[in-house]
PDB file of C-alpha atoms in Angstrom:
ATOM      1  CA  UNK A   1      84.693 237.618 235.493  1.00 43.00           C
ATOM      2  CA  UNK A   2      86.523 238.623 238.760  1.00 49.00           C
ATOM      3  CA  UNK A   3      89.769 237.741 239.394  1.00 51.00           C
ATOM      4  CA  UNK A   4      90.295 234.741 241.619  1.00 52.00           C
ATOM      5  CA  UNK A   5      93.267 235.269 243.956  1.00 52.00           C
ATOM      6  CA  UNK A   6      95.842 232.370 244.390  1.00 52.00           C
ATOM      7  CA  UNK A   7      95.411 230.335 247.802  1.00 56.00           C
ATOM      8  CA  UNK A   8      98.477 231.561 249.171  1.00 64.00           C
ATOM      9  CA  UNK A   9      97.783 235.278 248.558  1.00 79.00           C
ATOM     10  CA  UNK A  10      95.013 235.800 251.161  1.00 83.00           C
ATOM     11  CA  UNK A  11      96.199 237.522 254.503  1.00 78.00           C
ATOM     12  CA  UNK A  12      94.817 235.666 257.094  1.00 76.00           C
ATOM     13  CA  UNK A  13      94.529 236.503 260.786  1.00 63.00           C
ATOM     14  CA  UNK A  14      94.000 233.123 262.359  1.00 71.00           C
ATOM     15  CA  UNK A  15      93.436 233.740 265.973  1.00 72.00           C
ATOM     16  CA  UNK A  16      89.533 234.802 265.499  1.00 70.00           C
ATOM     17  CA  UNK A  17      89.210 234.539 269.456  1.00 74.00           C
ATOM     18  CA  UNK A  18      86.629 236.862 271.235  1.00 69.00           C
ATOM     19  CA  UNK A  19      89.505 239.284 272.656  1.00 65.00           C
ATOM     20  CA  UNK A  20      90.895 239.842 268.986  1.00 65.00           C
ATOM     21  CA  UNK A  21      87.402 241.260 267.781  1.00 71.00           C
ATOM     22  CA  UNK A  22      85.925 244.206 268.398  1.00 67.00           C
ATOM     23  CA  UNK A  23      82.631 245.594 267.470  1.00 72.00           C
ATOM     24  CA  UNK A  24      81.649 249.329 267.851  1.00 81.00           C
ATOM     25  CA  UNK A  25      80.195 251.145 264.544  1.00 82.00           C
ATOM     26  CA  UNK A  26      82.603 248.902 263.008  1.00 79.00           C
ATOM     27  CA  UNK A  27      84.327 246.060 263.039  1.00 73.00           C
ATOM     28  CA  UNK A  28      87.945 245.720 264.223  1.00 67.00           C
ATOM     29  CA  UNK A  29      89.828 242.486 264.080  1.00 67.00           C
ATOM     30  CA  UNK A  30      93.306 243.189 266.457  1.00 60.00           C
ATOM     31  CA  UNK A  31      96.327 241.628 267.784  1.00 64.00           C
ATOM     32  CA  UNK A  32      98.039 240.184 264.628  1.00 66.00           C
ATOM     33  CA  UNK A  33     100.240 238.028 266.161  1.00 68.00           C
ATOM     34  CA  UNK A  34      99.535 234.688 263.658  1.00 71.00           C
ATOM     35  CA  UNK A  35      99.155 236.368 260.579  1.00 71.00           C
ATOM     36  CA  UNK A  36      99.704 233.873 257.861  1.00 80.00           C
ATOM     37  CA  UNK A  37      99.154 234.103 253.850  1.00 89.00           C
ATOM     38  CA  UNK A  38      97.083 231.116 252.538  1.00 88.00           C
ATOM     39  CA  UNK A  39      93.994 229.926 251.344  1.00 91.00           C
ATOM     40  CA  UNK A  40      90.820 232.908 252.273  1.00 91.00           C
ATOM     41  CA  UNK A  41      88.406 230.201 253.784  1.00 93.00           C
ATOM     42  CA  UNK A  42      90.997 229.162 256.338  1.00 90.00           C
ATOM     43  CA  UNK A  43      89.508 232.359 258.579  1.00 91.00           C
ATOM     44  CA  UNK A  44      85.924 231.176 257.961  1.00 92.00           C
ATOM     45  CA  UNK A  45      86.846 227.616 259.353  1.00 94.00           C
ATOM     46  CA  UNK A  46      88.616 228.991 262.430  1.00 92.00           C
ATOM     47  CA  UNK A  47      85.708 231.150 263.305  1.00 91.00           C
ATOM     48  CA  UNK A  48      83.324 228.069 263.379  1.00 95.00           C
ATOM     49  CA  UNK A  49      85.772 226.919 266.176  1.00 93.00           C
ATOM     50  CA  UNK A  50      85.434 229.755 268.096  1.00 90.00           C
ATOM     51  CA  UNK A  51      81.511 229.987 266.994  1.00 93.00           C
ATOM     52  CA  UNK A  52      81.204 226.375 268.406  1.00 95.00           C
ATOM     53  CA  UNK A  53      83.503 227.679 271.433  1.00 93.00           C
ATOM     54  CA  UNK A  54      80.524 230.354 272.449  1.00 92.00           C
ATOM     55  CA  UNK A  55      77.926 227.505 272.085  1.00 95.00           C
ATOM     56  CA  UNK A  56      76.990 227.445 268.780  1.00 96.00           C
ATOM     57  CA  UNK A  57      76.173 224.198 267.114  1.00 96.00           C
ATOM     58  CA  UNK A  58      77.716 223.487 263.657  1.00 94.00           C
ATOM     59  CA  UNK A  59      75.217 223.926 261.419  1.00 94.00           C
ATOM     60  CA  UNK A  60      74.415 227.419 262.627  1.00 95.00           C
ATOM     61  CA  UNK A  61      78.496 228.322 263.083  1.00 95.00           C
ATOM     62  CA  UNK A  62      78.377 226.747 259.407  1.00 94.00           C
ATOM     63  CA  UNK A  63      75.661 228.696 258.385  1.00 95.00           C
ATOM     64  CA  UNK A  64      77.345 232.307 259.740  1.00 93.00           C
ATOM     65  CA  UNK A  65      80.531 231.053 257.628  1.00 94.00           C
ATOM     66  CA  UNK A  66      78.951 230.473 254.910  1.00 94.00           C
ATOM     67  CA  UNK A  67      78.128 234.338 254.652  1.00 93.00           C
ATOM     68  CA  UNK A  68      82.025 234.355 253.674  1.00 91.00           C
ATOM     69  CA  UNK A  69      82.412 233.143 249.575  1.00 93.00           C
ATOM     70  CA  UNK A  70      85.633 231.893 250.472  1.00 92.00           C
ATOM     71  CA  UNK A  71      83.827 229.265 252.595  1.00 93.00           C
ATOM     72  CA  UNK A  72      81.421 228.604 250.134  1.00 92.00           C
ATOM     73  CA  UNK A  73      83.389 227.801 247.749  1.00 91.00           C
ATOM     74  CA  UNK A  74      86.093 226.081 249.607  1.00 92.00           C
ATOM     75  CA  UNK A  75      87.298 222.558 248.589  1.00 92.00           C
ATOM     76  CA  UNK A  76      85.866 219.685 250.446  1.00 92.00           C
ATOM     77  CA  UNK A  77      89.416 217.990 250.854  1.00 91.00           C
ATOM     78  CA  UNK A  78      91.311 221.007 251.803  1.00 92.00           C
ATOM     79  CA  UNK A  79      88.784 221.676 254.250  1.00 94.00           C
ATOM     80  CA  UNK A  80      88.869 218.172 255.616  1.00 95.00           C
ATOM     81  CA  UNK A  81      92.618 218.442 255.783  1.00 94.00           C
ATOM     82  CA  UNK A  82      92.651 221.492 258.063  1.00 93.00           C
ATOM     83  CA  UNK A  83      90.168 219.943 259.775  1.00 96.00           C
ATOM     84  CA  UNK A  84      92.278 217.278 260.725  1.00 97.00           C
ATOM     85  CA  UNK A  85      95.250 218.983 261.339  1.00 96.00           C
ATOM     86  CA  UNK A  86      93.401 221.473 263.789  1.00 94.00           C
ATOM     87  CA  UNK A  87      91.992 218.553 265.654  1.00 97.00           C
ATOM     88  CA  UNK A  88      95.210 217.132 265.962  1.00 98.00           C
ATOM     89  CA  UNK A  89      96.973 220.445 266.886  1.00 96.00           C
ATOM     90  CA  UNK A  90      94.205 221.056 269.746  1.00 96.00           C
ATOM     91  CA  UNK A  91      94.627 217.518 271.189  1.00 98.00           C
ATOM     92  CA  UNK A  92      98.455 218.433 271.824  1.00 97.00           C
ATOM     93  CA  UNK A  93      97.609 221.383 272.806  1.00 96.00           C
ATOM     94  CA  UNK A  94      95.020 220.473 275.592  1.00 97.00           C
ATOM     95  CA  UNK A  95      97.481 217.317 276.209  1.00 97.00           C
ATOM     96  CA  UNK A  96     100.244 220.009 276.772  1.00 97.00           C
ATOM     97  CA  UNK A  97      97.876 222.086 279.183  1.00 95.00           C
ATOM     98  CA  UNK A  98      95.382 221.225 281.207  1.00 91.00           C
ATOM     99  CA  UNK A  99      93.473 224.431 281.041  1.00 95.00           C
ATOM    100  CA  UNK A 100      89.942 223.594 280.636  1.00 96.00           C
ATOM    101  CA  UNK A 101      89.177 225.821 277.668  1.00 93.00           C
ATOM    102  CA  UNK A 102      91.817 224.073 276.476  1.00 95.00           C
ATOM    103  CA  UNK A 103      90.507 220.515 276.428  1.00 97.00           C
ATOM    104  CA  UNK A 104      86.749 222.293 275.383  1.00 96.00           C
ATOM    105  CA  UNK A 105      88.927 223.452 272.104  1.00 94.00           C
ATOM    106  CA  UNK A 106      90.223 220.247 271.484  1.00 97.00           C
ATOM    107  CA  UNK A 107      86.349 218.330 271.654  1.00 97.00           C
ATOM    108  CA  UNK A 108      85.411 221.120 269.430  1.00 97.00           C
ATOM    109  CA  UNK A 109      88.156 220.730 266.962  1.00 97.00           C
ATOM    110  CA  UNK A 110      87.751 216.984 266.743  1.00 98.00           C
ATOM    111  CA  UNK A 111      83.394 217.666 266.527  1.00 97.00           C
ATOM    112  CA  UNK A 112      84.824 219.885 263.411  1.00 96.00           C
ATOM    113  CA  UNK A 113      86.570 217.278 261.919  1.00 97.00           C
ATOM    114  CA  UNK A 114      84.207 214.905 262.088  1.00 96.00           C
ATOM    115  CA  UNK A 115      81.426 217.134 260.531  1.00 94.00           C
ATOM    116  CA  UNK A 116      83.447 217.413 257.470  1.00 94.00           C
ATOM    117  CA  UNK A 117      84.229 214.367 256.740  1.00 91.00           C
ATOM    118  CA  UNK A 118      80.571 214.125 257.028  1.00 84.00           C
ATOM    119  CA  UNK A 119      79.837 216.577 254.975  1.00 68.00           C
ATOM    120  CA  UNK A 120      82.817 216.974 251.946  1.00 59.00           C
ATOM    121  CA  UNK A 121      80.804 218.768 249.476  1.00 56.00           C
ATOM    122  CA  UNK A 122      81.065 222.370 249.435  1.00 53.00           C
TER     123      UNK A 122
END
């Protein structure tokens, strides 16, 4: 049986914006301005928001995130808490700055929160 890492021991990027992911013959995450330690499923959750921004539906974004074992096993209550906190953060960001993309991210985060409440089983 494999070793399970405690939630606080995974290095997270936390900013999977399109300009921070480069793909050539390999994949690269750049601009590590917001590194954190935490649960491994958080980066796939952040990826879902960016996939929504790119035009994916929540079901297809979740399907992509499910390629990560950490997302498949993420505790529903933790995902719900993350989604709520993320929605609140993006709402605050959008209120403070009228940039259209920030308002769109606030809408995506709100939709993700609603979705996370409706599908708590992981």
